[in-house]
Amino acid sequence: MSAPVQRLNLVQKIIQAHLISGNPVAGEEVGIRIDQTLTQDATGTMSYLQFEAMGIDRVKTKLSVSYVDHNMLQTGFENADDHRYLQTVAAKHGVHFSRPGNGICHQVHLERFAIPGQTLLGSDSHTPTCGGLGELSIGAGGLDVAVAMGGGPFYMTMPKVLRVELKGKLQPWVTAKDIILEVLRKLTVKGGVGRILEYTGQGVKSLSATARATITNMGAELGATTSVFPSDENTREYMKAQGRGKDWAPLSADAGATYDEELIIDLNKLEPLVAQPHSPDNVIEVSKLKTIDVQQVCVGSCTNSSYSDLMMVARMLKGKHVHPNVSMTVTPGSKQVFQMIANNGALADIIASGARIIESACGPCIGMGQAPSSGAVSVRSFNRNFEGRSGTRDAKVYLASPETCVACALTGKITDPSTLGKAPKIDVPDKFVWDDDGIIAPAKDPKKVEVLRGPNIKPLPINQPLAETVEGQVLLKVVDNITTDHIMPAGSKVLPLRSNIPAISEFVFNIIDPTFPKRAKEAGGGFVVGGDNYGQGSSREHAALAPMYLGLKAVLVKSFARIHRANLINFGILPLTFVQATDYENIAQGDKLEIPDLKQVIKVDHPFPVKNLTNGKSIQVVHGLTSRQQEIIVAGGLLNWTKQQGTSTTKSTAPKGKTVKNKK
Ligand code: MIC
Ligand code: SF4
């Protein structure tokens, strides 16, 4: 009898082809081979410092790219120094360097590098953007990316595969952004945790590669491991127009493939949608909002800054003026997009409308400039509207399509674009413009490259091995859906300190309780207690590293977001979940907790007690760690563990290179 034919979905196909260890069954740990990596400057300096500490000369991936797109405001020497470090360290170790001004990592990677069927690991939570071209693209902490650059596998719990069937066709003025906002409304910001979304159905055919990338990009807001589209004719057309037709390959699920779960979205029924403050899943039809005055509109970010998006903006603004009460910014996602809209005159129409043009970078999305005025309503084509992220604590940020954004900019009120008449038609050229002079290839002779470090780059703090008993105070108790922006804020003041953990740790939990760093240090460290989906949002490992520096020993929550949990483990902080969610009520801020016999209880994945010494209660928790992760926690983090394994020639001395003196 012949063996039954295995019908695989797209995710299973890519994972099978890259499997290094484990059984790809939902819930089990798998290790996969990584073909490509990307880093950006805000997470990249740490990642390359970690890579250097591993003592590996050249990256072992098919391609690694280091982008500079986040820390672009140079109000002091710090960011410029980090850019210089990134350029020299990339040249030395075989990494391509995308210069400041070349664009947002996800947009540029989609244009110039993504390959269907390959795997991409990026130190940024929106790495899934390249899933729009059928690449399995996953966001991770900088240390995991450093390991992948060194040729190590990426470990993850095999997610469930959720099939999202797109039925029908979008109506005029309704866009890819509205599709993902609808998915967010249905699944919420924690609905994607432990899942990969695979898009299928008739509706897929009507979506361009960049529209698909908008959807996979914002899948990060669901907490999903990633999202992926098949690679088809639209993918081929896009890659051919990028001069990369030879990298294209068709890729789709086998007929009759099975999925763990299913969601159907009827595109015919969608209307323009908007996510209201302060969460990307707080979604409502634009038409249902009562009159809301708008003070700021921003178009751009890795979600919506493609050539088609910018052309739509230009067509809608042509011959019109931005409302006098609105400050509008427009950010092309890449040098390619910028150059093309400049060449065809569309940029002139945008400038004439009174919109403010920003260089190709993350910019206002991460609070790098353009903070709104006090209490302002800001409508943005971005992906996150967490409280305070814009740089203004009491600003109210709404997320919408570029079309809705322009409608708001023209009227000065939150406006459904379909009230503006006929939607312009955008033609995409069959050849994009590129010269790739914004991407610098690695040095042919690495010996000749000197790595230049500025004085802002401080040594990486390393955790202690796990103690037998952990005890301390509950330093902070927080609610559900705490983001990494709450734990380790970004913005123009804090981001330049990403290479300096002692300095950045002074801002930990700043949005919730600015006294946290002082209290943590005085108490000699302790615990944080939280609700569901703790640590959602960005991949920044600083949200683990800086609290570790302040002495955080364990986090007890109802549930974790994937990347943050992995980062806690990487830096030796115990991630614990309540067996009974109601036990959350049995701990108060300030209580003293004790976890005895840790070295024993860590060895098995069973419930064990945490003693609340203040109220005498015993609380059952689980760690859910795989045996590999147990060893990492015992060692005090991944770097210590790697050293113990002897799997790399981790250097105990500081990496070679020049420290550039700065008089400040
Ligand atoms: C974000 O959108 O929050 C960021 C800034 O891109 C982060 C990375 C970082 O904090 O550096 C992300 O999404 O991972
Ligand atoms: Fe940059 Fe914003 Fe995209 Fe993060 S979400 S990569 S800050 S544009």
XYZ file of C-alpha atoms and ligand atoms in Angstrom:
686
model
C 0.000 0.000 0.000
C 1.448 3.401 -0.906
C 1.839 6.055 1.835
C -0.957 8.667 1.972
C -0.098 11.813 0.007
C 0.653 14.709 2.360
C -1.223 17.857 1.376
C 0.623 20.776 2.876
C -0.400 24.326 3.433
C 2.053 27.079 2.490
C 3.398 27.542 6.004
C 4.040 23.817 6.427
C 5.876 23.739 3.088
C 8.305 26.504 4.039
C 8.837 25.183 7.555
C 9.431 21.601 6.340
C 11.998 22.897 3.865
C 13.865 24.741 6.639
C 13.396 22.349 9.553
C 16.506 21.683 11.628
C 14.969 20.229 14.772
C 11.644 19.263 16.281
C 8.337 18.072 14.991
C 6.317 20.772 13.201
C 3.141 20.131 15.155
C 1.375 23.107 16.755
C 2.661 23.610 20.307
C 6.015 21.818 19.894
C 9.355 23.577 19.673
C 10.949 23.650 16.226
C 14.292 25.017 15.084
C 14.375 26.430 11.553
C 17.188 27.535 9.242
C 17.205 31.231 8.481
C 18.116 32.341 4.943
C 18.015 36.109 5.400
C 18.218 38.512 8.334
C 17.450 42.181 8.713
C 18.205 44.581 11.515
C 17.357 48.232 11.980
C 19.428 50.806 13.837
C 17.348 51.016 17.032
C 17.719 47.282 17.694
C 20.759 46.719 15.481
C 23.567 48.138 17.605
C 22.776 45.619 20.389
C 22.379 42.838 17.874
C 25.810 43.461 16.291
C 27.457 43.879 19.705
C 26.031 40.444 20.534
C 27.175 39.066 17.175
C 30.684 40.415 17.800
C 30.672 38.804 21.258
C 30.063 35.435 19.565
C 33.420 35.757 17.851
C 32.194 34.727 14.388
C 33.999 36.473 11.527
C 31.403 36.483 8.756
C 27.644 36.043 8.792
C 26.550 32.599 7.657
C 23.193 33.519 6.145
C 22.433 33.818 2.421
C 21.889 37.542 2.989
C 21.987 39.888 5.964
C 21.075 43.561 5.747
C 21.541 46.315 8.326
C 19.123 49.231 7.851
C 19.242 52.719 9.308
C 15.717 54.100 9.453
C 14.604 54.671 13.055
C 17.137 56.908 14.831
C 17.308 59.567 12.172
C 17.125 62.822 14.119
C 20.676 63.812 14.919
C 20.217 66.228 17.793
C 23.396 64.952 19.462
C 26.300 62.718 18.494
C 24.656 59.452 19.646
C 22.624 58.454 16.593
C 25.307 59.473 14.113
C 27.880 57.479 16.108
C 25.622 54.432 16.051
C 25.146 54.764 12.263
C 28.924 54.821 11.844
C 29.328 51.758 14.085
C 26.635 49.936 12.102
C 28.265 50.765 8.770
C 31.724 49.603 9.841
C 30.580 46.490 11.690
C 28.466 45.506 8.651
C 31.387 45.955 6.269
C 33.600 43.796 8.475
C 31.214 40.900 9.002
C 29.623 40.432 5.582
C 26.430 42.421 6.086
C 24.902 44.774 3.504
C 24.351 48.287 4.871
C 21.322 50.349 3.881
C 22.282 53.967 4.432
C 20.188 56.545 6.283
C 17.797 57.958 3.686
C 17.509 54.716 1.743
C 14.218 53.920 3.396
C 12.289 51.941 5.964
C 13.725 48.449 6.384
C 10.518 46.558 5.556
C 9.689 48.607 2.456
C 13.254 48.372 1.091
C 13.528 44.667 1.892
C 10.276 44.006 0.060
C 11.502 45.958 -2.966
C 15.050 44.683 -3.221
C 15.558 41.427 -1.311
C 12.519 39.354 -0.262
C 12.301 35.951 -1.958
C 9.230 33.691 -1.958
C 9.748 30.470 -0.021
C 12.799 31.692 1.907
C 12.942 32.507 5.637
C 13.697 35.974 6.998
C 14.363 36.818 10.652
C 14.360 40.500 11.572
C 14.986 42.447 14.765
C 11.765 44.346 14.249
C 8.214 43.172 14.895
C 7.029 44.254 11.431
C 9.401 41.882 9.640
C 6.284 39.907 8.516
C 5.816 42.623 5.853
C 7.795 40.448 3.407
C 5.165 37.721 3.893
C 3.357 39.732 1.222
C 5.765 38.150 -1.289
C 5.490 34.645 0.196
C 8.639 34.789 2.332
C 8.260 33.356 5.848
C 9.294 36.492 7.724
C 9.441 36.579 11.488
C 10.218 39.330 14.000
C 12.503 38.509 16.935
C 14.789 40.044 19.532
C 18.221 41.257 18.440
C 19.995 38.366 20.168
C 17.965 35.768 18.248
C 18.873 37.590 15.037
C 22.551 37.638 16.043
C 22.403 33.863 16.553
C 20.771 33.443 13.118
C 23.505 35.596 11.531
C 25.988 33.204 13.094
C 24.249 30.290 11.358
C 22.263 29.097 14.389
C 18.643 27.952 14.070
C 15.709 30.093 15.124
C 13.632 28.310 17.748
C 9.929 28.896 18.118
C 6.875 27.083 19.326
C 5.257 25.758 16.169
C 2.222 28.001 15.680
C -1.241 26.959 14.550
C -1.952 27.891 10.950
C -5.025 30.087 10.580
C -6.432 30.216 7.069
C -7.894 33.599 6.221
C -10.116 33.302 3.178
C -10.647 36.571 1.323
C -13.942 36.379 -0.591
C -15.116 38.834 -3.229
C -13.545 42.137 -4.221
C -12.953 45.480 -2.526
C -15.270 48.400 -3.313
C -13.752 51.703 -4.492
C -12.067 53.626 -1.636
C -11.751 50.440 0.426
C -8.179 49.194 0.757
C -5.822 46.550 2.104
C -5.561 48.614 5.306
C -9.296 48.156 5.836
C -8.907 44.384 5.403
C -6.318 44.127 8.167
C -8.296 46.522 10.392
C -11.288 44.186 9.945
C -9.128 41.177 10.871
C -7.970 43.115 13.967
C -11.556 43.948 14.889
C -12.488 40.267 14.633
C -9.420 38.718 16.315
C -8.164 41.530 18.641
C -4.540 42.358 19.522
C -4.051 38.973 21.148
C -6.004 36.881 18.628
C -2.929 36.051 16.577
C -0.715 34.833 19.447
C 0.600 31.341 18.673
C -0.662 31.556 15.096
C 0.512 32.174 11.536
C -2.107 33.655 9.220
C -2.109 32.215 5.702
C -4.206 34.229 3.232
C -6.127 32.367 0.526
C -9.230 32.756 -1.632
C -10.404 34.635 -4.709
C -9.846 38.021 -3.085
C -6.089 37.432 -2.975
C -5.841 37.781 -6.767
C -7.159 41.339 -6.695
C -4.480 42.496 -4.251
C -1.120 43.809 -5.465
C 2.105 42.690 -3.776
C 2.353 45.938 -1.809
C -1.300 45.752 -0.719
C -0.578 42.249 0.580
C 2.464 43.615 2.404
C 0.231 46.159 4.192
C -1.821 43.225 5.487
C 1.102 41.032 6.569
C 2.817 44.067 8.115
C -0.059 44.805 10.439
C -0.532 41.137 11.285
C 2.098 42.027 13.909
C -0.650 43.933 15.747
C -2.558 40.645 16.152
C 0.411 39.201 18.032
C 0.772 36.627 15.231
C 4.098 34.894 14.626
C 3.753 36.015 11.019
C 1.354 36.212 8.054
C 1.931 34.962 4.539
C 0.418 35.215 1.056
C 0.974 32.789 -1.824
C 3.490 33.756 -4.506
C 1.568 34.140 -7.774
C 1.397 36.248 -10.949
C 1.037 39.498 -8.964
C 4.166 38.583 -7.026
C 6.000 37.826 -10.265
C 4.927 41.127 -11.833
C 6.157 43.093 -8.816
C 9.472 41.287 -8.643
C 9.964 41.621 -12.401
C 9.299 45.363 -12.145
C 12.008 45.417 -9.458
C 14.415 43.676 -11.862
C 14.254 40.548 -9.695
C 12.186 38.268 -11.897
C 14.799 35.526 -11.573
C 14.216 35.352 -7.806
C 10.523 34.665 -8.289
C 9.061 31.209 -7.804
C 5.405 30.183 -7.604
C 4.291 29.010 -4.188
C 0.919 27.988 -2.890
C -0.764 25.500 -0.594
C -1.535 22.052 -2.012
C -5.133 21.549 -3.074
C -6.961 20.042 -0.110
C -4.367 21.241 2.424
C -5.699 21.423 5.949
C -5.528 24.230 8.498
C -5.920 24.457 12.262
C -8.423 27.315 12.080
C -10.304 29.417 9.556
C -11.593 32.971 9.198
C -13.596 34.304 6.251
C -13.578 37.968 5.263
C -16.062 39.157 2.639
C -14.309 42.003 0.849
C -17.539 43.175 -0.843
C -18.970 44.136 2.548
C -16.025 46.153 3.851
C -16.159 49.935 4.284
C -13.319 52.337 5.147
C -12.367 51.595 8.758
C -10.391 53.342 11.454
C -8.720 52.159 14.677
C -9.534 54.560 17.500
C -7.225 55.473 20.381
C -5.336 53.686 21.951
C -5.348 50.237 20.390
C -5.121 48.932 16.803
C -8.099 46.626 17.444
C -10.447 49.395 18.579
C -11.902 49.445 15.064
C -15.048 51.148 13.736
C -16.422 52.234 10.326
C -15.229 55.784 9.547
C -18.816 56.628 8.581
C -20.032 55.809 12.105
C -17.848 58.422 13.808
C -19.525 61.674 14.773
C -17.812 64.932 13.795
C -14.241 64.813 15.101
C -11.860 67.693 14.361
C -8.399 66.660 13.228
C -5.197 68.567 13.969
C -2.597 66.283 12.395
C -2.478 63.763 9.538
C 0.569 61.573 8.824
C 0.970 59.298 5.819
C 3.878 56.884 5.718
C 5.390 54.105 7.915
C 6.222 50.553 6.902
C 2.486 49.819 6.611
C 1.500 52.324 3.941
C 4.318 54.078 2.122
C 4.618 52.193 -1.162
C 4.622 53.809 -4.597
C 0.871 53.122 -5.028
C 0.076 54.601 -1.610
C 2.026 57.775 -2.333
C 0.548 58.105 -5.823
C -2.942 57.851 -4.351
C -2.047 60.603 -1.864
C -0.698 62.799 -4.672
C -3.755 62.270 -6.894
C -6.124 63.084 -4.053
C -4.183 66.219 -3.071
C -3.606 67.481 -6.622
C -4.956 71.004 -7.022
C -6.271 71.066 -3.425
C -5.018 72.387 -0.100
C -4.535 70.811 3.283
C -7.088 72.259 5.734
C -5.655 75.291 7.602
C -6.096 73.606 11.011
C -4.267 70.454 9.961
C -0.531 69.760 9.885
C -0.030 67.008 7.321
C 3.190 65.006 6.883
C 4.005 62.647 4.034
C 6.847 60.111 4.218
C 7.791 58.015 1.181
C 8.787 54.541 2.398
C 11.991 54.319 0.401
C 14.396 56.234 -1.770
C 12.898 54.334 -4.692
C 9.391 55.608 -3.958
C 10.700 59.122 -3.264
C 12.642 59.229 -6.502
C 9.737 57.905 -8.562
C 7.195 60.406 -7.246
C 9.771 63.142 -7.786
C 10.450 62.016 -11.347
C 6.778 61.886 -12.358
C 5.759 65.192 -10.749
C 3.493 63.690 -8.072
C 5.776 65.082 -5.357
C 5.182 68.582 -6.704
C 1.414 68.089 -6.260
C 1.943 66.964 -2.659
C 4.198 69.948 -1.911
C 1.736 72.358 -3.538
C -1.065 71.089 -1.276
C 0.844 72.305 1.790
C 1.799 68.875 3.126
C 5.173 68.599 4.863
C 7.579 66.115 3.308
C 9.743 63.968 5.566
C 12.792 61.899 4.583
C 12.266 58.174 3.993
C 12.313 56.730 7.509
C 10.062 55.718 10.408
C 9.783 59.316 11.642
C 6.532 60.171 13.420
C 5.556 56.486 13.733
C 8.100 56.026 16.510
C 7.934 59.555 17.885
C 11.117 60.627 16.054
C 9.780 64.111 15.543
C 6.304 65.422 14.631
C 4.812 64.877 18.091
C 1.256 66.276 17.883
C 0.093 69.276 19.925
C -1.469 68.700 23.372
C -4.658 66.670 23.218
C -4.550 66.685 19.393
C -6.359 64.209 17.154
C -3.821 62.694 14.753
C -4.961 60.414 11.913
C -2.147 58.212 10.637
C -1.674 55.546 7.992
C 0.565 53.728 10.518
C 0.132 50.502 12.480
C 0.293 51.431 16.180
C -1.606 54.010 18.214
C -0.505 53.103 21.742
C -0.839 55.850 24.318
C 2.128 58.226 24.280
C 3.880 56.546 21.314
C 3.465 59.671 19.166
C 5.553 61.613 21.692
C 2.532 63.476 23.122
C 1.020 61.778 26.157
C -2.557 63.004 25.660
C -2.687 62.912 21.848
C -5.444 60.777 20.322
C -4.075 58.728 17.437
C -6.381 57.068 14.868
C -5.110 54.538 12.297
C -6.555 54.465 8.781
C -5.755 53.980 5.092
C -3.831 56.688 3.205
C -7.122 57.454 1.409
C -8.939 58.138 4.687
C -5.933 60.135 5.921
C -6.041 62.457 2.914
C -9.820 62.855 3.240
C -9.247 64.011 6.845
C -6.418 66.350 5.822
C -8.597 68.052 3.226
C -11.700 68.482 5.376
C -10.112 68.961 8.817
C -12.479 66.296 10.216
C -12.461 62.510 10.341
C -13.965 61.818 6.932
C -14.946 58.734 4.946
C -13.063 59.063 1.622
C -16.028 57.632 -0.285
C -17.826 60.950 0.334
C -15.246 62.636 -1.928
C -16.537 61.289 -5.254
C -14.817 58.967 -7.674
C -11.623 57.260 -6.479
C -8.549 58.016 -8.627
C -7.083 55.051 -10.497
C -3.408 54.396 -9.884
C -1.272 52.729 -12.546
C 1.810 50.923 -11.368
C 4.731 51.057 -13.836
C 6.114 47.800 -15.167
C 9.596 48.944 -14.233
C 10.509 50.622 -10.951
C 13.529 52.895 -10.552
C 16.489 51.592 -8.590
C 20.203 52.059 -8.474
C 20.885 50.481 -5.078
C 23.524 53.085 -4.336
C 21.834 53.351 -0.954
C 22.965 49.808 -0.193
C 26.651 49.309 0.537
C 28.038 45.830 0.001
C 30.313 44.300 2.665
C 34.073 44.856 2.397
C 36.025 42.470 0.183
C 38.903 42.540 2.650
C 37.447 42.671 6.187
C 40.909 42.957 7.724
C 41.151 46.471 6.361
C 37.943 47.571 8.128
C 38.161 49.171 11.533
C 34.959 49.046 13.559
C 34.272 52.519 14.956
C 32.445 52.774 18.279
C 31.195 56.045 19.717
C 31.251 56.789 23.455
C 27.497 56.140 23.650
C 28.089 52.436 23.051
C 28.412 50.857 26.475
C 29.214 47.195 27.204
C 26.304 44.767 27.261
C 25.214 43.878 30.824
C 25.118 40.140 31.522
C 22.735 38.452 34.005
C 23.723 36.156 36.881
C 22.964 32.412 36.809
C 19.623 31.468 38.404
C 19.606 31.562 42.227
C 18.237 28.692 44.321
C 15.541 30.929 45.806
C 14.232 34.101 44.253
C 12.560 36.589 46.529
C 11.668 40.217 46.410
C 8.983 42.816 46.132
C 6.269 43.235 43.498
C 7.628 46.445 42.021
C 4.687 47.033 39.705
C 1.279 45.537 38.995
C -0.184 46.306 35.573
C -3.328 45.504 33.546
C -3.943 43.576 30.254
C -2.259 44.328 26.905
C 0.749 46.194 28.293
C 2.959 47.041 25.310
C 6.731 47.174 25.058
C 6.193 50.916 24.476
C 4.913 51.021 28.084
C 7.822 48.944 29.375
C 10.618 50.644 27.422
C 9.383 53.788 25.684
C 10.836 54.995 22.381
C 10.712 58.554 20.993
C 13.420 61.028 20.093
C 14.722 61.436 23.677
C 15.031 57.776 24.606
C 15.896 56.032 21.310
C 19.435 57.472 21.071
C 20.214 55.568 24.290
C 19.566 52.136 22.784
C 23.307 51.291 22.923
C 23.623 52.432 26.525
C 21.619 50.192 28.861
C 22.509 51.993 32.134
C 21.218 55.269 30.658
C 18.100 53.869 28.937
C 17.094 51.894 32.046
C 16.193 55.220 33.701
C 13.119 55.305 31.401
C 11.737 51.821 32.122
C 7.928 51.991 32.660
C 8.169 55.779 32.379
C 4.650 56.071 30.920
C 3.090 54.071 33.766
C 5.258 54.974 36.762
C 8.383 57.125 36.397
C 9.513 56.095 39.907
C 10.008 52.479 38.768
C 13.785 52.600 38.037
C 14.582 54.253 41.380
C 12.335 51.909 43.342
C 13.683 48.836 41.544
C 17.268 49.781 42.323
C 16.496 50.586 45.967
C 14.673 47.277 46.414
C 17.513 45.342 44.781
C 15.204 44.169 41.996
C 12.007 42.149 42.250
C 8.902 41.141 40.294
C 6.379 42.602 37.866
C 2.797 41.275 37.797
C 0.596 41.693 34.737
C -2.554 40.623 32.908
C -3.097 39.113 29.455
C -0.865 39.651 26.400
C 1.935 41.224 28.439
C 4.667 42.724 26.241
C 2.693 43.045 22.998
C 4.023 45.253 20.211
C 7.607 45.867 19.318
C 10.459 43.349 19.313
C 12.771 45.628 21.289
C 14.847 43.414 23.574
C 15.582 46.529 25.603
C 12.183 45.879 27.237
C 13.840 42.822 28.815
C 17.454 43.955 28.969
C 16.875 47.274 30.754
C 14.528 45.789 33.428
C 17.119 42.995 33.863
C 19.730 45.682 34.498
C 17.400 47.110 37.188
C 17.216 43.694 38.859
C 13.923 42.277 37.528
C 13.917 38.560 38.339
C 10.550 37.247 37.193
C 7.362 38.424 35.506
C 4.047 36.825 36.589
C 1.172 37.326 34.171
C -2.030 35.822 32.774
C -0.384 35.464 29.326
C 2.570 36.771 27.302
C 3.123 38.135 23.805
C 5.511 35.866 21.848
C 8.547 38.050 21.151
C 8.681 39.635 24.587
C 8.509 36.250 26.325
C 11.401 35.025 24.158
C 13.389 38.174 25.017
C 12.815 37.669 28.766
C 14.181 34.124 28.466
C 17.153 35.310 26.392
C 18.142 37.635 29.226
C 17.488 35.180 32.060
C 14.242 36.654 33.435
C 11.707 34.008 34.502
C 8.427 34.253 32.526
C 5.648 32.799 34.711
C 1.929 32.450 34.055
C -0.819 31.965 36.620
C -2.468 28.530 36.544
C -5.676 30.270 37.683
C -6.002 33.718 36.100
C -7.995 34.781 39.184
C -4.802 34.537 41.274
C -3.869 37.861 39.687
C -6.125 39.313 42.398
C -4.100 37.621 45.162
C -1.041 39.776 44.593
C -0.808 43.514 45.183
C 1.928 45.943 44.290
C 4.439 46.029 47.164
C 3.767 42.415 48.287
C 6.813 40.282 49.095
C 7.077 37.079 47.035
C 9.307 34.042 47.330
C 9.971 31.178 44.909
C 11.986 28.454 46.668
C 13.780 25.429 45.132
C 13.952 27.093 41.755
C 16.661 24.880 40.339
C 14.388 21.877 40.962
C 11.045 23.295 39.866
C 12.557 24.692 36.681
C 13.434 21.187 35.467
C 9.849 20.099 34.830
C 7.017 21.874 33.131
C 4.569 21.460 36.037
C 2.718 23.959 38.213
C 4.697 25.110 41.257
C 4.001 27.560 44.095
C 4.979 31.184 44.495
C 4.617 32.227 48.144
C 3.066 35.594 48.842
C 4.807 36.381 52.142
C 2.644 39.466 52.665
C -0.800 37.792 52.676
C 0.303 34.191 53.299
C -1.269 32.870 50.089
C 0.363 30.293 47.853
C -0.104 30.898 44.134
C 0.316 28.203 41.495
C 2.262 29.216 38.374
C 3.824 27.480 35.337
C 6.894 28.400 33.339
C 6.124 26.470 30.132
C 9.836 26.395 29.228
C 11.268 23.793 26.856
C 14.340 21.949 28.132
C 16.579 24.237 26.052
C 14.924 27.308 27.560
C 15.205 25.841 31.089
C 18.965 25.589 30.617
C 19.098 29.165 29.312
C 17.264 30.478 32.388
C 19.511 28.469 34.729
C 22.593 29.891 32.986
C 21.259 33.455 33.361
C 20.495 34.043 29.694
C 21.355 32.961 26.181
C 24.810 34.538 26.033
C 25.918 32.722 29.216
C 24.340 29.489 27.966
C 26.069 29.723 24.588
C 29.382 30.235 26.359
C 28.769 27.157 28.532
C 27.844 25.063 25.506
C 31.102 26.000 23.870
C 29.144 26.114 20.593
C 30.749 29.392 19.764
C 34.074 30.933 20.571
C 32.415 33.642 22.637
C 35.040 36.181 23.536
C 35.336 37.341 27.104
C 37.233 40.433 26.058
C 35.693 43.477 24.406
C 35.523 43.202 20.605
C 38.388 44.774 18.703
C 38.035 48.132 17.031
C 38.463 51.742 17.736
C 36.540 53.691 20.365
C 36.190 57.155 19.000
C 36.657 59.717 21.744
C 34.075 62.398 22.186
C 34.688 65.417 24.362
C 31.087 65.621 25.615
C 8.147 49.751 16.536
O 7.416 49.889 15.553
O 7.712 49.749 17.702
C 9.632 49.549 16.308
C 10.308 50.770 16.798
O 9.891 49.409 14.946
C 10.057 48.292 17.064
C 11.501 48.067 17.109
C 12.212 48.899 18.126
O 11.691 49.155 19.206
O 13.348 49.297 17.833
C 9.399 47.002 16.547
O 8.325 47.051 16.007
O 9.939 45.906 16.774
Fe 9.402 51.965 11.722
Fe 6.945 52.421 12.548
Fe 7.442 50.410 10.951
Fe 8.278 50.302 13.490
S 6.168 50.371 12.772
S 9.443 49.744 11.634
S 8.776 52.461 13.812
S 7.675 52.562 10.451
